[in-house]
mmCIF file of C-alpha atoms and ligand atoms in Angstrom:
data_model
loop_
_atom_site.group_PDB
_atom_site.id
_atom_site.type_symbol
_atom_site.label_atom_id
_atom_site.label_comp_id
_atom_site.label_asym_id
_atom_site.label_seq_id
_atom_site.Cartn_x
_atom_site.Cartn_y
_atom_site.Cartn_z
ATOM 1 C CA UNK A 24 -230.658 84.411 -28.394
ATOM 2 C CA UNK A 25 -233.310 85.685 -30.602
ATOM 3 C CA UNK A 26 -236.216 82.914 -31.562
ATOM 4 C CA UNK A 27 -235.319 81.846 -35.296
ATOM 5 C CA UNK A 28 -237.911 82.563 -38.001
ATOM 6 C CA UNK A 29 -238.156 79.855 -41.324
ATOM 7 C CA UNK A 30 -235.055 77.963 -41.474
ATOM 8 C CA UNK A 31 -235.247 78.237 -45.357
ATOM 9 C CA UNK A 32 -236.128 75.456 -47.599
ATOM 10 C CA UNK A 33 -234.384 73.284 -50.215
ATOM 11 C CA UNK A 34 -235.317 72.926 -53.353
ATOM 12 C CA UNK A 35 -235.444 69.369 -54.031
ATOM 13 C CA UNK A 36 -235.696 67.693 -50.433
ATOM 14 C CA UNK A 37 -238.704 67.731 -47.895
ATOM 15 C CA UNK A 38 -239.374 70.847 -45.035
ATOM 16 C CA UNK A 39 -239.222 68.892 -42.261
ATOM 17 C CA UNK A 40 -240.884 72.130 -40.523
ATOM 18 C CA UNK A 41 -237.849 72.304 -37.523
ATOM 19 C CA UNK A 42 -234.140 71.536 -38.198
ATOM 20 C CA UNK A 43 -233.257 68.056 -40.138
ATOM 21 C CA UNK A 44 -231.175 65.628 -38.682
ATOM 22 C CA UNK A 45 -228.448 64.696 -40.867
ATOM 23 C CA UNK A 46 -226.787 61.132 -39.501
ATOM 24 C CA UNK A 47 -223.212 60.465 -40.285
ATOM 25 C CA UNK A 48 -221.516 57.133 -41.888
ATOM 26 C CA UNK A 49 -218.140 57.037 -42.605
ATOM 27 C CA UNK A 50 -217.515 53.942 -44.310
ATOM 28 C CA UNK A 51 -213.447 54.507 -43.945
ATOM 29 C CA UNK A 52 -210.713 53.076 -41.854
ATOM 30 C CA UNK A 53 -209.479 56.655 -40.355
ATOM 31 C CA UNK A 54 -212.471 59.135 -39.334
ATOM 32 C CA UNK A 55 -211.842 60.349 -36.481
ATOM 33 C CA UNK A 56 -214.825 59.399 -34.677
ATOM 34 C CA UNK A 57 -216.293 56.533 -36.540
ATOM 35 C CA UNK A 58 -213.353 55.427 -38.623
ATOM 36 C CA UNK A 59 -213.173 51.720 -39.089
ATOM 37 C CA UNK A 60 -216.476 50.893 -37.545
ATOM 38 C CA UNK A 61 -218.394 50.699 -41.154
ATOM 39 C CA UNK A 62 -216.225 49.948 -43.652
ATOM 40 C CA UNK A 63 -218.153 46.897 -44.360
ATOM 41 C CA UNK A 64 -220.700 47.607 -46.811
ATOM 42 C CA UNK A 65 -222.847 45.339 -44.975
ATOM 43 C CA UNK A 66 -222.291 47.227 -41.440
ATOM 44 C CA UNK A 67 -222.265 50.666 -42.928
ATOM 45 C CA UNK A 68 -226.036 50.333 -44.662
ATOM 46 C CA UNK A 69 -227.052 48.294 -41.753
ATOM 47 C CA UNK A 70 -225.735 51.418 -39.257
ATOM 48 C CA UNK A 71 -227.447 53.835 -42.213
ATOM 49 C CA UNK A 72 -230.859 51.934 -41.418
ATOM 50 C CA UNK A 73 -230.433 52.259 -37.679
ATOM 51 C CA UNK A 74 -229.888 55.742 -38.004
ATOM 52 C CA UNK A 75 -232.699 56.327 -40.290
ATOM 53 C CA UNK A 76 -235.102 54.515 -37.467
ATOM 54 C CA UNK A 77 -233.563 56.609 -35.052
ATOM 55 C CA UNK A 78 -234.996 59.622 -36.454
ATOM 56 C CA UNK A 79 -232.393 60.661 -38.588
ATOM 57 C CA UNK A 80 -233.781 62.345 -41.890
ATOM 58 C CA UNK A 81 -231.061 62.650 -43.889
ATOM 59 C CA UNK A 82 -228.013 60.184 -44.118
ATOM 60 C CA UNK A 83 -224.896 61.443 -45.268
ATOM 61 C CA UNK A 84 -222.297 58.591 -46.432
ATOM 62 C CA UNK A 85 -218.774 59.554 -47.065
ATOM 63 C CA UNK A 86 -215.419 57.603 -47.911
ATOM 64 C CA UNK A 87 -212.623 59.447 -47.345
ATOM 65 C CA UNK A 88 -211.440 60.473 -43.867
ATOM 66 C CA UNK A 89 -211.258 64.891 -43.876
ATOM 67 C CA UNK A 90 -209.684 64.771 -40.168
ATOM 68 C CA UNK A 91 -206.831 66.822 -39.665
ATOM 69 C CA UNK A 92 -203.940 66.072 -41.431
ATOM 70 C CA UNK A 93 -205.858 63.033 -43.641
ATOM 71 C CA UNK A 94 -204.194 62.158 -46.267
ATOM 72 C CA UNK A 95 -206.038 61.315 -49.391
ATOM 73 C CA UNK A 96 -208.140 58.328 -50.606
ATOM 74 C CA UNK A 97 -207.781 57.070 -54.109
ATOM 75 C CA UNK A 98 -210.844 57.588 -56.191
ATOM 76 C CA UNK A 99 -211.424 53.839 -57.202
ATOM 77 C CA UNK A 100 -211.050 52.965 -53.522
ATOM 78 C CA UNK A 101 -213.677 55.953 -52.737
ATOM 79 C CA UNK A 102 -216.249 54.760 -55.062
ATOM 80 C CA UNK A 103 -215.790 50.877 -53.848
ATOM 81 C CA UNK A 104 -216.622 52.247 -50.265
ATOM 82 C CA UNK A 105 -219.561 54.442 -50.885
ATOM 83 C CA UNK A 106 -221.521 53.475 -53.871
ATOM 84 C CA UNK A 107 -222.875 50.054 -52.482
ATOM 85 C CA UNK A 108 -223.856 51.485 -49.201
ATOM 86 C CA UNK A 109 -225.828 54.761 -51.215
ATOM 87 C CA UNK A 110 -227.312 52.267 -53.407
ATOM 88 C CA UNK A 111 -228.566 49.867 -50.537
ATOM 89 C CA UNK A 112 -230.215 52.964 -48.172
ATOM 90 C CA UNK A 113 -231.928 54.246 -51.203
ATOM 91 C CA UNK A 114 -233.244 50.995 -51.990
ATOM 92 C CA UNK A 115 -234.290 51.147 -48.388
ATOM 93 C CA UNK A 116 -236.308 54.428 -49.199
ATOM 94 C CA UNK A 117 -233.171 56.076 -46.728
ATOM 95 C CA UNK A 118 -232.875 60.251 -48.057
ATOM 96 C CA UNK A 119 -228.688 59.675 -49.024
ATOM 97 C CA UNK A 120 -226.291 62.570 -48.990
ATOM 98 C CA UNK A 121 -222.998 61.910 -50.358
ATOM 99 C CA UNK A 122 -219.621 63.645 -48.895
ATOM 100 C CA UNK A 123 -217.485 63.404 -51.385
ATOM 101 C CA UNK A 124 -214.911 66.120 -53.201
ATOM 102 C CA UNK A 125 -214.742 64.316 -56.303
ATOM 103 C CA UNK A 126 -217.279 65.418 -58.900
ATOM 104 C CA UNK A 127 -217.084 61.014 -60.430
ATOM 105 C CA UNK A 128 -218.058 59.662 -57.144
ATOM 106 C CA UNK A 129 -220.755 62.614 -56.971
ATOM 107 C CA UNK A 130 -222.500 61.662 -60.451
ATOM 108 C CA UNK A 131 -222.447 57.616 -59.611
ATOM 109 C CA UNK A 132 -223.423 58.147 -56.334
ATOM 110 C CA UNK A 133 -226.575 60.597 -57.785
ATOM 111 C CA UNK A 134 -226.865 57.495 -60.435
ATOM 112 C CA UNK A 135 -227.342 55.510 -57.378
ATOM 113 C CA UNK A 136 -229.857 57.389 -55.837
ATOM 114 C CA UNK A 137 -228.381 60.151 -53.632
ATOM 115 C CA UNK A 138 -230.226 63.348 -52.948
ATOM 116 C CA UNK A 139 -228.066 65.819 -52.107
ATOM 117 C CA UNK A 140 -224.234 65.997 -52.548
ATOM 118 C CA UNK A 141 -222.174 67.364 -49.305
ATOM 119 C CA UNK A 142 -218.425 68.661 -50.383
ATOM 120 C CA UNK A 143 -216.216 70.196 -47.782
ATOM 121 C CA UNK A 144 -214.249 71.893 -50.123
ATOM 122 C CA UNK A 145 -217.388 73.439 -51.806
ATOM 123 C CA UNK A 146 -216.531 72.812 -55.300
ATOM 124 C CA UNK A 147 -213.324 73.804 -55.030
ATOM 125 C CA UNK A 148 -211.083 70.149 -54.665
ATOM 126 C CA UNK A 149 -212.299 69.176 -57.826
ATOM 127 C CA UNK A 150 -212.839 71.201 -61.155
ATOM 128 C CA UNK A 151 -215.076 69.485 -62.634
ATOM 129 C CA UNK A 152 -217.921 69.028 -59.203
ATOM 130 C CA UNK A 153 -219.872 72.028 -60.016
ATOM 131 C CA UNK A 154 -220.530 70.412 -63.236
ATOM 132 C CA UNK A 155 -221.348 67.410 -61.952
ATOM 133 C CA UNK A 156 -223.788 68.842 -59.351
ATOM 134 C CA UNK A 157 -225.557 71.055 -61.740
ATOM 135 C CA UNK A 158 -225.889 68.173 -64.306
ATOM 136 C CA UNK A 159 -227.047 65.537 -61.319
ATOM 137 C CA UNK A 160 -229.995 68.286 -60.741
ATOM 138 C CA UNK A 161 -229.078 67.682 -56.568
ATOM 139 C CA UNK A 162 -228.709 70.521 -53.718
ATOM 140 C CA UNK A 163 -225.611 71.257 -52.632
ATOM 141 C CA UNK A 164 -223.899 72.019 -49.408
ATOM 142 C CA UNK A 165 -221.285 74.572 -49.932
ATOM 143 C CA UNK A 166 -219.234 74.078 -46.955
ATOM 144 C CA UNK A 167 -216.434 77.079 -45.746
ATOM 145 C CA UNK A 168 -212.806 75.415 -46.774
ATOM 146 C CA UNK A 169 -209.401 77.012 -46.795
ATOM 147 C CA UNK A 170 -207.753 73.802 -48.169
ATOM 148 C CA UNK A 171 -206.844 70.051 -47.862
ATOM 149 C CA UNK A 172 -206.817 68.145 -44.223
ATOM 150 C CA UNK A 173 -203.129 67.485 -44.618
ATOM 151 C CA UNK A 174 -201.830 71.022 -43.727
ATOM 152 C CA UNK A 175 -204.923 72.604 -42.729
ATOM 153 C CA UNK A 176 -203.246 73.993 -39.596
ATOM 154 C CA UNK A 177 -201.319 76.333 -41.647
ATOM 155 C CA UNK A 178 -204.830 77.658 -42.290
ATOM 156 C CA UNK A 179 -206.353 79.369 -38.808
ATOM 157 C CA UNK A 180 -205.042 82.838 -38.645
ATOM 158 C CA UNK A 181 -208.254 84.887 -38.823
ATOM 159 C CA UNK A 182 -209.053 88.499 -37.670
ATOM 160 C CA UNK A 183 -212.851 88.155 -37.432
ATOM 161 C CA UNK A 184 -213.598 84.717 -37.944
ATOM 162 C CA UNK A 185 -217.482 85.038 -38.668
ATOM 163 C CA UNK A 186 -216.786 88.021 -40.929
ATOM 164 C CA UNK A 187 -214.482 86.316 -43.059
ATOM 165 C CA UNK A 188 -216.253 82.995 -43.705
ATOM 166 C CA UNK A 189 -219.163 84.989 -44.641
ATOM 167 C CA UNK A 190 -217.530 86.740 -46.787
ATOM 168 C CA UNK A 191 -215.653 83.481 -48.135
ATOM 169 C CA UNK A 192 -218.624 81.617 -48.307
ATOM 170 C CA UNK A 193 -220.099 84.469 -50.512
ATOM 171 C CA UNK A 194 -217.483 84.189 -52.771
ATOM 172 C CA UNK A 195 -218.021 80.602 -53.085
ATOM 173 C CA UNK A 196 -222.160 80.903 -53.472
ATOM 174 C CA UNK A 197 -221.335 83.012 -55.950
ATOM 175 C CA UNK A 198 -219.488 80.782 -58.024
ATOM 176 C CA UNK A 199 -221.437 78.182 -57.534
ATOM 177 C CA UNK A 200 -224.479 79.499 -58.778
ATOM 178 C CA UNK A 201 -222.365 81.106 -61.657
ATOM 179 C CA UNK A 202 -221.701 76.954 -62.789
ATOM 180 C CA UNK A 203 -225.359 76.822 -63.281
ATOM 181 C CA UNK A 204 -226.797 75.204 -59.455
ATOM 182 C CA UNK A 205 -229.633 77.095 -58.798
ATOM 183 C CA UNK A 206 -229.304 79.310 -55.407
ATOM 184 C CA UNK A 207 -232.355 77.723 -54.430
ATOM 185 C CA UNK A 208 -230.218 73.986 -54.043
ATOM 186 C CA UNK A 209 -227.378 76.021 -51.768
ATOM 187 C CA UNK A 210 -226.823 75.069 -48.697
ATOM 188 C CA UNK A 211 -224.115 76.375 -46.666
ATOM 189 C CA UNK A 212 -221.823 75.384 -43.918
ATOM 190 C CA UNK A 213 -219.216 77.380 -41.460
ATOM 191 C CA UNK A 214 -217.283 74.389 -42.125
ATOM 192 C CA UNK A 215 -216.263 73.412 -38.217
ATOM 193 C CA UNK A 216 -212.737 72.084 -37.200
ATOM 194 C CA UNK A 217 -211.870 72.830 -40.398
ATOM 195 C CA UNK A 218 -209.005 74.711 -40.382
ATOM 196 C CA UNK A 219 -210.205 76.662 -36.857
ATOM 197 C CA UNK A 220 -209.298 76.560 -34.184
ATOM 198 C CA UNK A 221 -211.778 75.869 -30.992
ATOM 199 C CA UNK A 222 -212.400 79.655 -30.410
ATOM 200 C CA UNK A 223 -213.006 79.968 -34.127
ATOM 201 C CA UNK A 224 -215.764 77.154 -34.057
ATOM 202 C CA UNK A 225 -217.265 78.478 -31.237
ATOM 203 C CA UNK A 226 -217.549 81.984 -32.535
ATOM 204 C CA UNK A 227 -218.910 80.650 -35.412
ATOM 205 C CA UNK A 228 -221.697 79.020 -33.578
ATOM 206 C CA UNK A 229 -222.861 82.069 -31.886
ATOM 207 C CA UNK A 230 -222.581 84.209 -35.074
ATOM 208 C CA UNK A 231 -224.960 81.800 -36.537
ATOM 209 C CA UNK A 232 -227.586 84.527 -37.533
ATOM 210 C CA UNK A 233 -224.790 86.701 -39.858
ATOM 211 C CA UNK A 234 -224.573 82.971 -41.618
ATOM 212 C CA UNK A 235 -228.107 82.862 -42.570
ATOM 213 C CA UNK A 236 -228.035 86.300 -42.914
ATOM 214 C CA UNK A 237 -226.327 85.024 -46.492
ATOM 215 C CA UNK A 238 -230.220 84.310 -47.346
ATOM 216 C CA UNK A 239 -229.583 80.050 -47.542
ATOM 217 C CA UNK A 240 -230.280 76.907 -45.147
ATOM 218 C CA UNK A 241 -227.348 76.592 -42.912
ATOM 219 C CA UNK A 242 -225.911 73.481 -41.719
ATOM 220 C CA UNK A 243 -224.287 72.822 -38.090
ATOM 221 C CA UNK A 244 -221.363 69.505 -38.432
ATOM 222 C CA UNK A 245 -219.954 70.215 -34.919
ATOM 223 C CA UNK A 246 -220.680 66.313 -34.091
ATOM 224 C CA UNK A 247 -217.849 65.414 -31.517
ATOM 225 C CA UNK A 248 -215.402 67.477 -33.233
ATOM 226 C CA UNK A 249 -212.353 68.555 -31.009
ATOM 227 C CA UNK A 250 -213.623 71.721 -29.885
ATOM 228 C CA UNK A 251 -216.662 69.966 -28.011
ATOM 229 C CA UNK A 252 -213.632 68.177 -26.498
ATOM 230 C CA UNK A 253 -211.243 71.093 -25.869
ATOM 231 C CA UNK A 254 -215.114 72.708 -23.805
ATOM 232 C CA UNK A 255 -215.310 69.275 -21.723
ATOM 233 C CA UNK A 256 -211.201 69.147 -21.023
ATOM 234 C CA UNK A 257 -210.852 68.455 -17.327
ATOM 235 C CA UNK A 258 -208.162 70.411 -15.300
ATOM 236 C CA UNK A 259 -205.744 68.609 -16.494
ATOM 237 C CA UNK A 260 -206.529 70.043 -19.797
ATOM 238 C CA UNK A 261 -207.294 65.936 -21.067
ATOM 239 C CA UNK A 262 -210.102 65.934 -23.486
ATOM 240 C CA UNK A 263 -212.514 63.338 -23.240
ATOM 241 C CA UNK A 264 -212.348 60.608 -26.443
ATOM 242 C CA UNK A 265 -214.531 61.312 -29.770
ATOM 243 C CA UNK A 266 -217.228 58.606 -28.431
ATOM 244 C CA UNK A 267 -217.708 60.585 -25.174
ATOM 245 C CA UNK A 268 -219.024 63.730 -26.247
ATOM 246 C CA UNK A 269 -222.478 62.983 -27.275
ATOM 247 C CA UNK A 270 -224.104 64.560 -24.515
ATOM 248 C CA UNK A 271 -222.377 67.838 -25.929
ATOM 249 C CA UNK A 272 -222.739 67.606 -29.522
ATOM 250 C CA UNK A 273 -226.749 67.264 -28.727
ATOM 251 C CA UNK A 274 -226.552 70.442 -26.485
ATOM 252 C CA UNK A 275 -224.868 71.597 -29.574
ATOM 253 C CA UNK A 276 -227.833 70.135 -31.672
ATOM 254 C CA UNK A 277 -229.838 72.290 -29.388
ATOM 255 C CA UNK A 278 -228.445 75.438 -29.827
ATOM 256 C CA UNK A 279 -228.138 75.643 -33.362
ATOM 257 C CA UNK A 280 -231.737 74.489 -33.720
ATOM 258 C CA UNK A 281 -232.491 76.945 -31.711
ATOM 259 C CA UNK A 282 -230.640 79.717 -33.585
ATOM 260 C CA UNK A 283 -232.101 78.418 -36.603
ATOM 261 C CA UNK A 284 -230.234 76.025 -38.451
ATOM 262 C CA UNK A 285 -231.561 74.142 -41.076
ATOM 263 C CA UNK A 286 -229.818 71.053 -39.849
ATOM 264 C CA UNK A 287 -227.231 69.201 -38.169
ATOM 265 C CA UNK A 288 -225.328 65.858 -38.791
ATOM 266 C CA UNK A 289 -224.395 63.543 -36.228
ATOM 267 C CA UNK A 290 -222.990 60.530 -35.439
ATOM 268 C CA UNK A 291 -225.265 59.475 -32.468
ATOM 269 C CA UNK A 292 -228.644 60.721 -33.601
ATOM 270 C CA UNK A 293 -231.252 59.586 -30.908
ATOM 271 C CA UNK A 294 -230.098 62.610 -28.656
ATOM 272 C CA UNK A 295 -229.713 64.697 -31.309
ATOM 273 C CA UNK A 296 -233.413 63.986 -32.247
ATOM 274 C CA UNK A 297 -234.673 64.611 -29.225
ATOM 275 C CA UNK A 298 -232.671 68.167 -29.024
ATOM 276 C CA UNK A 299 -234.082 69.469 -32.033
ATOM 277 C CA UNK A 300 -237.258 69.051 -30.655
ATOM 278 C CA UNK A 301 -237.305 70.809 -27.809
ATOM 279 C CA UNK A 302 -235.845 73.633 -29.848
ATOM 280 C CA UNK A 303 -238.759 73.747 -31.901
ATOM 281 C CA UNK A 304 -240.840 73.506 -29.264
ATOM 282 C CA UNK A 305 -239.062 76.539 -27.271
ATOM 283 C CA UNK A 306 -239.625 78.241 -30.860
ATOM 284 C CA UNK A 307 -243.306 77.822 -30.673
ATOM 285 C CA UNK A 308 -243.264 79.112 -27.289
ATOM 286 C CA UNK A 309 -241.441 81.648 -27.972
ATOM 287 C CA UNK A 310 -243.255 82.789 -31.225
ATOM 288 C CA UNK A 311 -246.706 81.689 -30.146
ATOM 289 C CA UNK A 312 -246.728 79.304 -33.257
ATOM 290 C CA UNK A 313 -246.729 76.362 -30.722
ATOM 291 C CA UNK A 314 -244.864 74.181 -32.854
ATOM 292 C CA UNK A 315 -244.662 70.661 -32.356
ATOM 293 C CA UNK A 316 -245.261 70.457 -28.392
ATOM 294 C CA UNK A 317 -247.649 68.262 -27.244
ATOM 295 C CA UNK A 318 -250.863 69.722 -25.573
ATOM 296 C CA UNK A 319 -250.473 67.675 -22.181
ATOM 297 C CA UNK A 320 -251.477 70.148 -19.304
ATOM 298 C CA UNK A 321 -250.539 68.579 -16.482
ATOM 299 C CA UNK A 322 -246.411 68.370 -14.457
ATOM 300 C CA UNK A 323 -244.419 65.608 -15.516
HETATM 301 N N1 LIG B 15 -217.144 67.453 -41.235
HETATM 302 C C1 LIG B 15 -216.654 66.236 -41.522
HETATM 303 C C2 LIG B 15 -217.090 65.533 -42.650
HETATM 304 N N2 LIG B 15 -218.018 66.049 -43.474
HETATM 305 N N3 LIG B 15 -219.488 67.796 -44.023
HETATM 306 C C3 LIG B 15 -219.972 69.013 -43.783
HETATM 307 N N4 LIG B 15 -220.897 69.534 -44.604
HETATM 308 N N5 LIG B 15 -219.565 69.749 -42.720
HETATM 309 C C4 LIG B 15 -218.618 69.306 -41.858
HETATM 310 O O1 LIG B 15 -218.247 70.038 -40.920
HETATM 311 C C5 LIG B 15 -218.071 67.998 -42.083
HETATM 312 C C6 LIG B 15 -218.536 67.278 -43.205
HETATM 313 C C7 LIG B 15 -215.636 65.636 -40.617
HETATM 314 O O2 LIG B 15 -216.240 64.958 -39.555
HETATM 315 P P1 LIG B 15 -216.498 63.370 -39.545
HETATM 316 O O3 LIG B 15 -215.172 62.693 -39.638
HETATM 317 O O4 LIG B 15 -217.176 63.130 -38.276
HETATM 318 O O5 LIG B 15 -217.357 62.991 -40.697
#
């Protein structure tokens, strides 16, 4: 691996000078990690707060489940879930992302003091998001999507995996800049477990520099996703639960930090924290720019 250089910046949020940790709440009954754990609007900004002091610098809130084969969440229900809990970490000074794929919940959630909006389907579940998003005057995270979680399957025949999402997320920048977001609020996404397979995500992960070779911030969502679990099967080919693959999602952190991504969003963010530190500080080794290590001289 080949020591990063600049991460890129986006217009509109802080450079936090080494990749940005992006902590997850999903304030639904069916994610597939987290689902049913914050649907309380009460839990879900009180998790959002933990998160925050855990070193998380971004928190993204979202309220519809994308796992595979999800079916969809009706927009009233969607807003009821995730405008009280964007509304209460802003107040709390929290940066709020908003996954969503509905350009209404986008605007009210920007009214209620999101930052950035995060759509899997990168504009292209709902007409009128691009809109919405240029309008709201937020960055954008324009994430690689072949289609809706229900039959998504149907959707992982690829040839060269990191050669076509390039080339779809191109076609997608490119529209999305044409609806009047300014490139400089892109940021994209290989879109992981998202209609791939596990040698797909992984691929994807190592071809990490012909994604930012698309000139925008790039952001890593591998958090306990099934391939991490597919890598830690045992012989019996049993894959350990969602909740047990921390440990590999901040290795994960680690290696995309360390490849350069601009961030990554996780559920357990404390490890994930720590990782992306010690990739910056392999960077400044690395480099010479001795970024962020500490000067202590002695073993420890
Ligand atoms: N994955 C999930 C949800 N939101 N957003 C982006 N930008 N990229 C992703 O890969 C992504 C996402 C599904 O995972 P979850 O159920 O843990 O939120």
């Amino acid at each position: 691996m080949n020591a990063p250089t600049g991460r890129g910046v986006v217009e509109g949020l802080p450079d936090w000078e080494r990749c940005a940790v992006m902590g997850v709440v999903n304030v639904t009954p069916d994610s597939f990690s987290d689902g049913g754990h914050w649907l309380d609007p009460t839990a879900a900004l009180k998790h959002g707060v933990d998160l925050a002091a855990e070193g998380a610098d971004l928190v993204d809130i979202g309220g519809e489940s994308t796992r595979p084969g999800a079916a969809r969440v009706d927009e009233e229900e969607e807003l009821r879930r995730v405008l009280p809990v964007v509304r209460g970490l802003a107040a709390e000074g929290v940066l709020v992302s908003v996954d969503t794929m509905r350009a209404r919940v986008a605007e009210q959630a920007i009214d209620a003091g999101a930052v950035l909006v995060n759509d899997v389907s990168g504009g292209l579940a709902d007409p009128a998001m691009l809109a919405a998003v240029a309008a709201g005057g937020v960055p954008f995270v324009v994430m690689h999507w072949r289609g809706f979680s229900h039959d998504m399957h149907r959707r992982t025949v690829y040839g060269d995996v990191v050669g076509e999402v390039v080339a779809e997320l191109r076609v997608r920048m490119d529209a999305v800049v044409a609806a009047g977001i300014p490139p400089e609020r892109l940021v994209i996404d290989p879109g992981l477990g998202f209609a791939k397979l596990a040698q797909h995500d992984l691929s994807l992960v190592a071809g990490l520099a012909d994604l930012r070779a698309l000139g925008r911030p790039v952001l890593v969502a591998g958090s306990r996703k099934r391939f991490l679990g597919q890598v830690l099967a045992g012989a019996d080919g049993a894959a350990p639960p969602a909740d047990r693959r921390d440990a590999a999602t901040a290795a994960l952190s680690a290696i995309a930090a360390y490849q350069g991504a601009w961030a990554v969003r996780v559920h357990d963010v404390r490890a994930t924290a720590d990782a992306v530190r010690v990739a910056r500080a392999v960077t400044g080794a690395v480099t010479g720019a001795g970024a962020g290590a500490g000067a202590g001289a002695g073993a420890g």
